[in-house]
Amino acid sequence: MKTRYSFGGDEHIFVEMDEEMSLDAFFKSLSMSNAVRAAKIDGVTEVCPANASFQVKFNPDVIAPDAMLSELKALEHTAETAEKRLNTRIIEVPVYYQDPWTHETLMRFRERHQDPSGTDLDYAARINGYETVADFITAHHSTPWFVSMVGFVSGLPFLYQLVDRSKQIQVPKYLRPRTDTPKQTVGYGGSFSCIYSVRGAGGYQMFGITPMPIYDPTQTVSYLRDFLVFFKPGDIVKWKPIDRAEYDAILADVEANRFEPRIREATFDLDAFNADMDGTNKRLMEALYGV
């Protein structure tokens, strides 16, 4: 697909690398948005990356919209020569699947769901062809996930499953959004998993909850003192299923500022992943767990 540019009022330009999310589109978007930052174009005030696109905010009193568009198009060649190797980090995120808090919430909103007779996990397992909810949960946590963007709500990561596209989990959002979602809910919509960073409205299916804070505007959580948002695009996540006792223990450690997420340095090579997905994922697990 040819890169598409569109204006958002007179202060924004939206740059879309592809109509659908793929890791190739992500790397092209990342490469071009980094080039925009490096170019230090007069008048640019913000560059906001997304899954397969990015948006530039600029001051039209400093640079006219058409001139800004020309500057961006001149950098488009960087997307075609995108760097496909990323030095990043892999992070273990504990998840209490089928927890009582998201269960209570989803039951309050069944009339907004495609299948009012069951739970979100019942529905997700069935439409993805899994015989049991346990099998579906295993599919959700057994492979790593790639953080393709952070935003929409402060600190909320969108995560893309590192498997062949034919094996990706797909679940539609609720028919009508909820007015409530517990903080740190692990959700799912389309082909993306996410973590709700704050309590609020939402439309993604709810699978569980993590005791690990990912957003702290007070910056009092031990591992969020340097920056209030935990995730950044390019991070890789491995979900770790936990039970209620483990959830309570981690939550106590968080509240006492004793909890530190398991984080290891890792390298992600897109060409190597496309050539051998299972082998790449095995190496990522070795980087995280040292086995």
PDB file of C-alpha atoms in Angstrom:
ATOM      1  CA  MET A   1       0.000   0.000   0.000  1.00  0.00           C
ATOM      2  CA  LYS A   2       1.159   3.520  -0.738  1.00  0.00           C
ATOM      3  CA  THR A   3       1.602   5.721   2.324  1.00  0.00           C
ATOM      4  CA  ARG A   4      -1.527   7.813   2.920  1.00  0.00           C
ATOM      5  CA  TYR A   5      -1.447  11.345   4.316  1.00  0.00           C
ATOM      6  CA  SER A   6      -4.429  13.232   5.677  1.00  0.00           C
ATOM      7  CA  PHE A   7      -4.874  16.522   7.516  1.00  0.00           C
ATOM      8  CA  GLY A   8      -6.457  16.744  10.952  1.00  0.00           C
ATOM      9  CA  GLY A   9      -7.536  20.359  11.100  1.00  0.00           C
ATOM     10  CA  ASP A  10      -4.692  22.788  10.515  1.00  0.00           C
ATOM     11  CA  GLU A  11      -2.374  21.448  13.254  1.00  0.00           C
ATOM     12  CA  HIS A  12      -2.086  17.713  12.551  1.00  0.00           C
ATOM     13  CA  ILE A  13      -1.073  15.366   9.746  1.00  0.00           C
ATOM     14  CA  PHE A  14      -1.906  11.671   9.982  1.00  0.00           C
ATOM     15  CA  VAL A  15       0.480   9.282   8.182  1.00  0.00           C
ATOM     16  CA  GLU A  16      -0.803   5.752   7.551  1.00  0.00           C
ATOM     17  CA  MET A  17       1.697   3.130   6.403  1.00  0.00           C
ATOM     18  CA  ASP A  18      -0.898   0.387   5.868  1.00  0.00           C
ATOM     19  CA  GLU A  19      -4.622  -0.163   6.333  1.00  0.00           C
ATOM     20  CA  GLU A  20      -4.062  -3.168   8.604  1.00  0.00           C
ATOM     21  CA  MET A  21      -1.687  -3.886  11.435  1.00  0.00           C
ATOM     22  CA  SER A  22       1.386  -5.999  10.747  1.00  0.00           C
ATOM     23  CA  LEU A  23       4.863  -6.009  12.200  1.00  0.00           C
ATOM     24  CA  ASP A  24       6.204  -4.857   8.827  1.00  0.00           C
ATOM     25  CA  ALA A  25       3.877  -1.842   8.932  1.00  0.00           C
ATOM     26  CA  PHE A  26       4.867  -1.155  12.538  1.00  0.00           C
ATOM     27  CA  PHE A  27       8.575  -1.100  11.738  1.00  0.00           C
ATOM     28  CA  LYS A  28       8.002   1.185   8.745  1.00  0.00           C
ATOM     29  CA  SER A  29       5.966   3.564  10.907  1.00  0.00           C
ATOM     30  CA  LEU A  30       8.567   3.484  13.673  1.00  0.00           C
ATOM     31  CA  SER A  31      11.378   4.192  11.235  1.00  0.00           C
ATOM     32  CA  MET A  32       9.626   7.142   9.606  1.00  0.00           C
ATOM     33  CA  SER A  33       8.389   8.670  12.871  1.00  0.00           C
ATOM     34  CA  ASN A  34      11.931   8.449  14.264  1.00  0.00           C
ATOM     35  CA  ALA A  35      13.179  10.184  11.114  1.00  0.00           C
ATOM     36  CA  VAL A  36      10.672  13.005  11.658  1.00  0.00           C
ATOM     37  CA  ARG A  37      11.986  13.506  15.191  1.00  0.00           C
ATOM     38  CA  ALA A  38      15.593  13.415  14.013  1.00  0.00           C
ATOM     39  CA  ALA A  39      14.888  15.980  11.280  1.00  0.00           C
ATOM     40  CA  LYS A  40      13.893  18.555  13.930  1.00  0.00           C
ATOM     41  CA  ILE A  41      11.530  20.329  11.565  1.00  0.00           C
ATOM     42  CA  ASP A  42      10.726  23.828  12.762  1.00  0.00           C
ATOM     43  CA  GLY A  43       7.180  23.969  14.086  1.00  0.00           C
ATOM     44  CA  VAL A  44       6.777  20.274  14.974  1.00  0.00           C
ATOM     45  CA  THR A  45       5.556  20.012  18.563  1.00  0.00           C
ATOM     46  CA  GLU A  46       4.737  16.307  18.889  1.00  0.00           C
ATOM     47  CA  VAL A  47       5.083  12.999  17.045  1.00  0.00           C
ATOM     48  CA  CYS A  48       2.621  10.337  18.207  1.00  0.00           C
ATOM     49  CA  PRO A  49       3.215   6.740  16.943  1.00  0.00           C
ATOM     50  CA  ALA A  50       0.456   4.160  16.577  1.00  0.00           C
ATOM     51  CA  ASN A  51       0.167   0.543  15.376  1.00  0.00           C
ATOM     52  CA  ALA A  52       0.822   1.098  11.672  1.00  0.00           C
ATOM     53  CA  SER A  53       0.715   4.887  11.503  1.00  0.00           C
ATOM     54  CA  PHE A  54       1.703   8.056  13.306  1.00  0.00           C
ATOM     55  CA  GLN A  55       0.461  11.597  13.713  1.00  0.00           C
ATOM     56  CA  VAL A  56       2.446  14.824  13.679  1.00  0.00           C
ATOM     57  CA  LYS A  57       1.309  17.915  15.523  1.00  0.00           C
ATOM     58  CA  PHE A  58       2.761  21.217  14.349  1.00  0.00           C
ATOM     59  CA  ASN A  59       2.347  24.958  14.765  1.00  0.00           C
ATOM     60  CA  PRO A  60       0.831  26.388  11.545  1.00  0.00           C
ATOM     61  CA  ASP A  61       2.148  29.841  12.483  1.00  0.00           C
ATOM     62  CA  VAL A  62       5.667  28.423  12.150  1.00  0.00           C
ATOM     63  CA  ILE A  63       5.198  26.059   9.201  1.00  0.00           C
ATOM     64  CA  ALA A  64       2.262  26.018   6.790  1.00  0.00           C
ATOM     65  CA  PRO A  65       0.300  22.728   6.503  1.00  0.00           C
ATOM     66  CA  ASP A  66       1.310  22.179   2.850  1.00  0.00           C
ATOM     67  CA  ALA A  67       4.961  22.807   3.721  1.00  0.00           C
ATOM     68  CA  MET A  68       4.700  20.351   6.600  1.00  0.00           C
ATOM     69  CA  LEU A  69       3.219  17.770   4.250  1.00  0.00           C
ATOM     70  CA  SER A  70       6.120  18.247   1.833  1.00  0.00           C
ATOM     71  CA  GLU A  71       8.641  17.781   4.642  1.00  0.00           C
ATOM     72  CA  LEU A  72       7.004  14.501   5.654  1.00  0.00           C
ATOM     73  CA  LYS A  73       6.814  13.153   2.102  1.00  0.00           C
ATOM     74  CA  ALA A  74      10.516  13.888   1.677  1.00  0.00           C
ATOM     75  CA  LEU A  75      11.194  11.498   4.565  1.00  0.00           C
ATOM     76  CA  GLU A  76       9.021   8.690   3.225  1.00  0.00           C
ATOM     77  CA  HIS A  77      12.020   6.855   1.753  1.00  0.00           C
ATOM     78  CA  THR A  78      13.135   6.055   5.318  1.00  0.00           C
ATOM     79  CA  ALA A  79      10.116   3.769   5.673  1.00  0.00           C
ATOM     80  CA  GLU A  80      11.222   1.698   2.708  1.00  0.00           C
ATOM     81  CA  THR A  81      14.652   1.145   4.255  1.00  0.00           C
ATOM     82  CA  ALA A  82      13.276   0.564   7.760  1.00  0.00           C
ATOM     83  CA  GLU A  83      15.582  -0.946  10.333  1.00  0.00           C
ATOM     84  CA  LYS A  84      14.162  -4.375  11.136  1.00  0.00           C
ATOM     85  CA  ARG A  85      16.250  -5.134  14.201  1.00  0.00           C
ATOM     86  CA  LEU A  86      15.218  -3.709  17.562  1.00  0.00           C
ATOM     87  CA  ASN A  87      17.098  -3.716  20.850  1.00  0.00           C
ATOM     88  CA  THR A  88      14.325  -3.879  23.391  1.00  0.00           C
ATOM     89  CA  ARG A  89      13.250  -5.561  26.624  1.00  0.00           C
ATOM     90  CA  ILE A  90      11.045  -8.535  27.426  1.00  0.00           C
ATOM     91  CA  ILE A  91       8.787  -8.280  30.472  1.00  0.00           C
ATOM     92  CA  GLU A  92       6.854 -10.851  32.459  1.00  0.00           C
ATOM     93  CA  VAL A  93       3.361  -9.615  33.364  1.00  0.00           C
ATOM     94  CA  PRO A  94       1.407 -11.681  35.930  1.00  0.00           C
ATOM     95  CA  VAL A  95      -2.270 -12.227  35.088  1.00  0.00           C
ATOM     96  CA  TYR A  96      -5.017 -13.553  37.325  1.00  0.00           C
ATOM     97  CA  TYR A  97      -7.372 -15.019  34.706  1.00  0.00           C
ATOM     98  CA  GLN A  98     -11.056 -15.458  35.610  1.00  0.00           C
ATOM     99  CA  ASP A  99     -10.677 -13.126  38.584  1.00  0.00           C
ATOM    100  CA  PRO A 100     -13.746 -12.088  40.620  1.00  0.00           C
ATOM    101  CA  TRP A 101     -13.532  -8.350  39.816  1.00  0.00           C
ATOM    102  CA  THR A 102     -13.700  -8.492  36.022  1.00  0.00           C
ATOM    103  CA  HIS A 103     -16.252 -11.316  36.350  1.00  0.00           C
ATOM    104  CA  GLU A 104     -18.526  -9.141  38.477  1.00  0.00           C
ATOM    105  CA  THR A 105     -18.146  -6.300  35.995  1.00  0.00           C
ATOM    106  CA  LEU A 106     -18.804  -8.335  32.856  1.00  0.00           C
ATOM    107  CA  MET A 107     -21.913  -9.858  34.425  1.00  0.00           C
ATOM    108  CA  ARG A 108     -23.291  -6.342  35.031  1.00  0.00           C
ATOM    109  CA  PHE A 109     -23.004  -5.590  31.316  1.00  0.00           C
ATOM    110  CA  ARG A 110     -24.199  -8.815  29.644  1.00  0.00           C
ATOM    111  CA  GLU A 111     -26.938  -6.999  27.718  1.00  0.00           C
ATOM    112  CA  ARG A 112     -24.165  -5.166  25.816  1.00  0.00           C
ATOM    113  CA  HIS A 113     -22.382  -8.378  24.855  1.00  0.00           C
ATOM    114  CA  GLN A 114     -22.666 -10.683  21.844  1.00  0.00           C
ATOM    115  CA  ASP A 115     -23.377 -13.661  24.112  1.00  0.00           C
ATOM    116  CA  PRO A 116     -25.283 -12.690  27.276  1.00  0.00           C
ATOM    117  CA  SER A 117     -25.529 -16.341  28.353  1.00  0.00           C
ATOM    118  CA  GLY A 118     -21.805 -16.810  29.081  1.00  0.00           C
ATOM    119  CA  THR A 119     -18.664 -14.933  30.071  1.00  0.00           C
ATOM    120  CA  ASP A 120     -16.219 -13.041  27.887  1.00  0.00           C
ATOM    121  CA  LEU A 121     -13.794 -15.975  28.050  1.00  0.00           C
ATOM    122  CA  ASP A 122     -16.549 -18.457  27.160  1.00  0.00           C
ATOM    123  CA  TYR A 123     -17.342 -16.417  24.072  1.00  0.00           C
ATOM    124  CA  ALA A 124     -13.695 -15.865  23.087  1.00  0.00           C
ATOM    125  CA  ALA A 125     -12.857 -19.559  23.418  1.00  0.00           C
ATOM    126  CA  ARG A 126     -15.871 -20.636  21.371  1.00  0.00           C
ATOM    127  CA  ILE A 127     -15.432 -18.283  18.416  1.00  0.00           C
ATOM    128  CA  ASN A 128     -11.711 -19.088  18.197  1.00  0.00           C
ATOM    129  CA  GLY A 129     -12.357 -22.824  18.071  1.00  0.00           C
ATOM    130  CA  TYR A 130     -11.056 -23.865  21.483  1.00  0.00           C
ATOM    131  CA  GLU A 131     -12.808 -26.700  23.274  1.00  0.00           C
ATOM    132  CA  THR A 132     -12.402 -25.198  26.741  1.00  0.00           C
ATOM    133  CA  VAL A 133     -11.715 -21.843  28.369  1.00  0.00           C
ATOM    134  CA  ALA A 134      -8.549 -23.358  29.860  1.00  0.00           C
ATOM    135  CA  ASP A 135      -7.271 -24.140  26.353  1.00  0.00           C
ATOM    136  CA  PHE A 136      -8.001 -20.585  25.265  1.00  0.00           C
ATOM    137  CA  ILE A 137      -6.208 -19.103  28.296  1.00  0.00           C
ATOM    138  CA  THR A 138      -3.191 -21.263  27.472  1.00  0.00           C
ATOM    139  CA  ALA A 139      -3.201 -19.909  23.913  1.00  0.00           C
ATOM    140  CA  HIS A 140      -3.324 -16.352  25.271  1.00  0.00           C
ATOM    141  CA  HIS A 141      -0.346 -16.671  27.616  1.00  0.00           C
ATOM    142  CA  SER A 142       1.856 -19.277  25.938  1.00  0.00           C
ATOM    143  CA  THR A 143       3.468 -17.002  23.332  1.00  0.00           C
ATOM    144  CA  PRO A 144       5.008 -13.526  23.664  1.00  0.00           C
ATOM    145  CA  TRP A 145       3.307 -10.306  22.616  1.00  0.00           C
ATOM    146  CA  PHE A 146       4.702  -7.164  20.975  1.00  0.00           C
ATOM    147  CA  VAL A 147       3.740  -3.711  22.276  1.00  0.00           C
ATOM    148  CA  SER A 148       2.885  -1.849  19.079  1.00  0.00           C
ATOM    149  CA  MET A 149       1.614   1.387  20.637  1.00  0.00           C
ATOM    150  CA  VAL A 150       0.830   3.051  23.950  1.00  0.00           C
ATOM    151  CA  GLY A 151      -2.031   5.491  24.349  1.00  0.00           C
ATOM    152  CA  PHE A 152      -5.730   6.151  23.889  1.00  0.00           C
ATOM    153  CA  VAL A 153      -5.819   6.122  27.694  1.00  0.00           C
ATOM    154  CA  SER A 154      -2.631   7.224  29.473  1.00  0.00           C
ATOM    155  CA  GLY A 155      -0.210   4.318  29.685  1.00  0.00           C
ATOM    156  CA  LEU A 156      -2.466   1.738  28.002  1.00  0.00           C
ATOM    157  CA  PRO A 157      -0.444  -0.703  25.832  1.00  0.00           C
ATOM    158  CA  PHE A 158      -1.777  -2.420  22.716  1.00  0.00           C
ATOM    159  CA  LEU A 159      -0.176  -5.853  22.284  1.00  0.00           C
ATOM    160  CA  TYR A 160       0.136  -7.876  19.096  1.00  0.00           C
ATOM    161  CA  GLN A 161       0.519 -11.665  19.339  1.00  0.00           C
ATOM    162  CA  LEU A 162       3.821 -13.028  17.999  1.00  0.00           C
ATOM    163  CA  VAL A 163       2.432 -15.946  16.024  1.00  0.00           C
ATOM    164  CA  ASP A 164       1.550 -16.592  12.414  1.00  0.00           C
ATOM    165  CA  ARG A 165      -1.434 -14.490  11.391  1.00  0.00           C
ATOM    166  CA  SER A 166      -3.546 -17.616  10.800  1.00  0.00           C
ATOM    167  CA  LYS A 167      -3.100 -18.540  14.480  1.00  0.00           C
ATOM    168  CA  GLN A 168      -3.833 -15.140  15.980  1.00  0.00           C
ATOM    169  CA  ILE A 169      -6.664 -14.819  18.452  1.00  0.00           C
ATOM    170  CA  GLN A 170      -9.447 -12.544  17.222  1.00  0.00           C
ATOM    171  CA  VAL A 171     -12.339 -11.342  19.346  1.00  0.00           C
ATOM    172  CA  PRO A 172     -14.661  -8.397  18.585  1.00  0.00           C
ATOM    173  CA  LYS A 173     -15.330  -5.661  21.096  1.00  0.00           C
ATOM    174  CA  TYR A 174     -18.615  -5.483  23.022  1.00  0.00           C
ATOM    175  CA  LEU A 175     -21.657  -4.512  20.971  1.00  0.00           C
ATOM    176  CA  ARG A 176     -21.920  -1.400  23.191  1.00  0.00           C
ATOM    177  CA  PRO A 177     -19.140  -0.165  25.480  1.00  0.00           C
ATOM    178  CA  ARG A 178     -19.312  -0.656  29.222  1.00  0.00           C
ATOM    179  CA  THR A 179     -19.313   2.324  31.561  1.00  0.00           C
ATOM    180  CA  ASP A 180     -16.949   0.516  33.914  1.00  0.00           C
ATOM    181  CA  THR A 181     -13.755  -1.545  33.634  1.00  0.00           C
ATOM    182  CA  PRO A 182     -11.546  -2.398  36.621  1.00  0.00           C
ATOM    183  CA  LYS A 183      -8.073  -0.869  36.721  1.00  0.00           C
ATOM    184  CA  GLN A 184      -5.384  -3.169  35.250  1.00  0.00           C
ATOM    185  CA  THR A 185      -7.859  -5.390  33.438  1.00  0.00           C
ATOM    186  CA  VAL A 186      -6.302  -7.533  30.709  1.00  0.00           C
ATOM    187  CA  GLY A 187      -8.621  -7.025  27.765  1.00  0.00           C
ATOM    188  CA  TYR A 188      -8.983  -8.043  24.130  1.00  0.00           C
ATOM    189  CA  GLY A 189     -10.442  -6.388  21.051  1.00  0.00           C
ATOM    190  CA  GLY A 190      -9.941  -7.293  17.398  1.00  0.00           C
ATOM    191  CA  SER A 191      -6.463  -8.835  17.251  1.00  0.00           C
ATOM    192  CA  PHE A 192      -5.024  -6.839  20.165  1.00  0.00           C
ATOM    193  CA  SER A 193      -4.656  -7.557  23.838  1.00  0.00           C
ATOM    194  CA  CYS A 194      -4.330  -4.612  26.227  1.00  0.00           C
ATOM    195  CA  ILE A 195      -4.062  -3.615  29.862  1.00  0.00           C
ATOM    196  CA  TYR A 196      -6.471  -0.949  31.090  1.00  0.00           C
ATOM    197  CA  SER A 197      -4.190   1.446  32.957  1.00  0.00           C
ATOM    198  CA  VAL A 198      -7.026   3.155  34.853  1.00  0.00           C
ATOM    199  CA  ARG A 199     -10.603   2.341  35.824  1.00  0.00           C
ATOM    200  CA  GLY A 200     -13.165   3.597  33.343  1.00  0.00           C
ATOM    201  CA  ALA A 201     -15.320   2.871  30.316  1.00  0.00           C
ATOM    202  CA  GLY A 202     -14.282   0.200  27.857  1.00  0.00           C
ATOM    203  CA  GLY A 203     -15.401  -2.121  25.117  1.00  0.00           C
ATOM    204  CA  TYR A 204     -12.743  -4.837  25.053  1.00  0.00           C
ATOM    205  CA  GLN A 205     -13.485  -8.374  26.250  1.00  0.00           C
ATOM    206  CA  MET A 206     -12.211  -8.926  29.821  1.00  0.00           C
ATOM    207  CA  PHE A 207     -10.019 -11.972  30.461  1.00  0.00           C
ATOM    208  CA  GLY A 208      -8.360 -11.225  33.792  1.00  0.00           C
ATOM    209  CA  ILE A 209      -6.462  -8.665  35.831  1.00  0.00           C
ATOM    210  CA  THR A 210      -2.832  -7.957  36.700  1.00  0.00           C
ATOM    211  CA  PRO A 211      -1.628  -6.788  40.123  1.00  0.00           C
ATOM    212  CA  MET A 212       1.241  -4.958  38.400  1.00  0.00           C
ATOM    213  CA  PRO A 213       0.671  -1.183  38.009  1.00  0.00           C
ATOM    214  CA  ILE A 214       1.596   0.163  34.575  1.00  0.00           C
ATOM    215  CA  TYR A 215       0.719   3.834  35.101  1.00  0.00           C
ATOM    216  CA  ASP A 216       1.355   6.009  38.129  1.00  0.00           C
ATOM    217  CA  PRO A 217       0.888   9.790  37.820  1.00  0.00           C
ATOM    218  CA  THR A 218       2.215  10.179  41.380  1.00  0.00           C
ATOM    219  CA  GLN A 219       5.408   8.273  40.480  1.00  0.00           C
ATOM    220  CA  THR A 220       5.510   6.609  43.887  1.00  0.00           C
ATOM    221  CA  VAL A 221       5.546   3.006  42.600  1.00  0.00           C
ATOM    222  CA  SER A 222       9.175   1.897  42.847  1.00  0.00           C
ATOM    223  CA  TYR A 223       9.704   1.032  39.172  1.00  0.00           C
ATOM    224  CA  LEU A 224       7.709   4.036  37.907  1.00  0.00           C
ATOM    225  CA  ARG A 225       9.633   6.768  39.720  1.00  0.00           C
ATOM    226  CA  ASP A 226      11.612   7.751  36.615  1.00  0.00           C
ATOM    227  CA  PHE A 227       8.567   7.871  34.342  1.00  0.00           C
ATOM    228  CA  LEU A 228       4.857   7.552  35.075  1.00  0.00           C
ATOM    229  CA  VAL A 229       4.151   5.244  32.077  1.00  0.00           C
ATOM    230  CA  PHE A 230       5.672   1.762  32.143  1.00  0.00           C
ATOM    231  CA  PHE A 231       5.349   0.481  28.570  1.00  0.00           C
ATOM    232  CA  LYS A 232       6.820   1.807  25.342  1.00  0.00           C
ATOM    233  CA  PRO A 233       6.420   0.650  21.730  1.00  0.00           C
ATOM    234  CA  GLY A 234       8.716  -2.257  20.945  1.00  0.00           C
ATOM    235  CA  ASP A 235       8.477  -3.866  24.391  1.00  0.00           C
ATOM    236  CA  ILE A 236       7.768  -7.593  24.400  1.00  0.00           C
ATOM    237  CA  VAL A 237       5.434  -9.122  26.993  1.00  0.00           C
ATOM    238  CA  LYS A 238       5.065 -12.636  28.322  1.00  0.00           C
ATOM    239  CA  TRP A 239       1.858 -13.162  30.305  1.00  0.00           C
ATOM    240  CA  LYS A 240       2.298 -15.323  33.416  1.00  0.00           C
ATOM    241  CA  PRO A 241      -0.890 -16.954  34.781  1.00  0.00           C
ATOM    242  CA  ILE A 242      -1.235 -16.665  38.554  1.00  0.00           C
ATOM    243  CA  ASP A 243      -3.853 -17.690  41.133  1.00  0.00           C
ATOM    244  CA  ARG A 244      -5.563 -15.649  43.860  1.00  0.00           C
ATOM    245  CA  ALA A 245      -2.842 -16.320  46.454  1.00  0.00           C
ATOM    246  CA  GLU A 246      -0.116 -15.163  44.050  1.00  0.00           C
ATOM    247  CA  TYR A 247      -2.192 -12.136  43.095  1.00  0.00           C
ATOM    248  CA  ASP A 248      -2.595 -11.126  46.746  1.00  0.00           C
ATOM    249  CA  ALA A 249       1.118 -11.650  47.443  1.00  0.00           C
ATOM    250  CA  ILE A 250       2.194  -9.509  44.483  1.00  0.00           C
ATOM    251  CA  LEU A 251      -0.322  -6.822  45.393  1.00  0.00           C
ATOM    252  CA  ALA A 252       1.105  -6.709  48.930  1.00  0.00           C
ATOM    253  CA  ASP A 253       4.613  -6.377  47.481  1.00  0.00           C
ATOM    254  CA  VAL A 254       3.444  -3.561  45.188  1.00  0.00           C
ATOM    255  CA  GLU A 255       1.872  -1.685  48.091  1.00  0.00           C
ATOM    256  CA  ALA A 256       5.071  -2.115  50.128  1.00  0.00           C
ATOM    257  CA  ASN A 257       7.228  -1.045  47.136  1.00  0.00           C
ATOM    258  CA  ARG A 258       8.956  -4.424  47.107  1.00  0.00           C
ATOM    259  CA  PHE A 259       7.685  -5.616  43.721  1.00  0.00           C
ATOM    260  CA  GLU A 260       9.974  -5.408  40.714  1.00  0.00           C
ATOM    261  CA  PRO A 261       8.822  -6.790  37.349  1.00  0.00           C
ATOM    262  CA  ARG A 262      10.983  -9.417  35.711  1.00  0.00           C
ATOM    263  CA  ILE A 263      12.635  -7.512  32.855  1.00  0.00           C
ATOM    264  CA  ARG A 264      15.455  -8.662  30.606  1.00  0.00           C
ATOM    265  CA  GLU A 265      17.188  -7.130  27.604  1.00  0.00           C
ATOM    266  CA  ALA A 266      16.290  -8.711  24.277  1.00  0.00           C
ATOM    267  CA  THR A 267      16.761  -8.256  20.561  1.00  0.00           C
ATOM    268  CA  PHE A 268      13.916  -8.629  18.107  1.00  0.00           C
ATOM    269  CA  ASP A 269      14.794  -9.211  14.455  1.00  0.00           C
ATOM    270  CA  LEU A 270      11.789  -9.002  12.120  1.00  0.00           C
ATOM    271  CA  ASP A 271      13.379 -10.983   9.293  1.00  0.00           C
ATOM    272  CA  ALA A 272      14.463 -13.724  11.707  1.00  0.00           C
ATOM    273  CA  PHE A 273      10.972 -13.821  13.210  1.00  0.00           C
ATOM    274  CA  ASN A 274       9.265 -14.115   9.823  1.00  0.00           C
ATOM    275  CA  ALA A 275      11.678 -16.915   8.864  1.00  0.00           C
ATOM    276  CA  ASP A 276      11.299 -18.898  12.116  1.00  0.00           C
ATOM    277  CA  MET A 277       8.562 -17.718  14.486  1.00  0.00           C
ATOM    278  CA  ASP A 278       8.804 -20.630  16.910  1.00  0.00           C
ATOM    279  CA  GLY A 279      12.585 -20.366  17.087  1.00  0.00           C
ATOM    280  CA  THR A 280      12.437 -16.606  17.684  1.00  0.00           C
ATOM    281  CA  ASN A 281       9.876 -17.007  20.463  1.00  0.00           C
ATOM    282  CA  LYS A 282      11.998 -19.731  22.081  1.00  0.00           C
ATOM    283  CA  ARG A 283      15.005 -17.391  22.095  1.00  0.00           C
ATOM    284  CA  LEU A 284      12.883 -14.635  23.650  1.00  0.00           C
ATOM    285  CA  MET A 285      11.842 -17.012  26.428  1.00  0.00           C
ATOM    286  CA  GLU A 286      15.480 -17.947  26.953  1.00  0.00           C
ATOM    287  CA  ALA A 287      16.315 -14.258  27.289  1.00  0.00           C
ATOM    288  CA  LEU A 288      13.582 -13.828  29.900  1.00  0.00           C
ATOM    289  CA  TYR A 289      14.096 -16.965  31.958  1.00  0.00           C
ATOM    290  CA  GLY A 290      17.669 -17.941  31.130  1.00  0.00           C
ATOM    291  CA  VAL A 291      16.802 -21.495  30.126  1.00  0.00           C
TER     292      VAL A 291
END
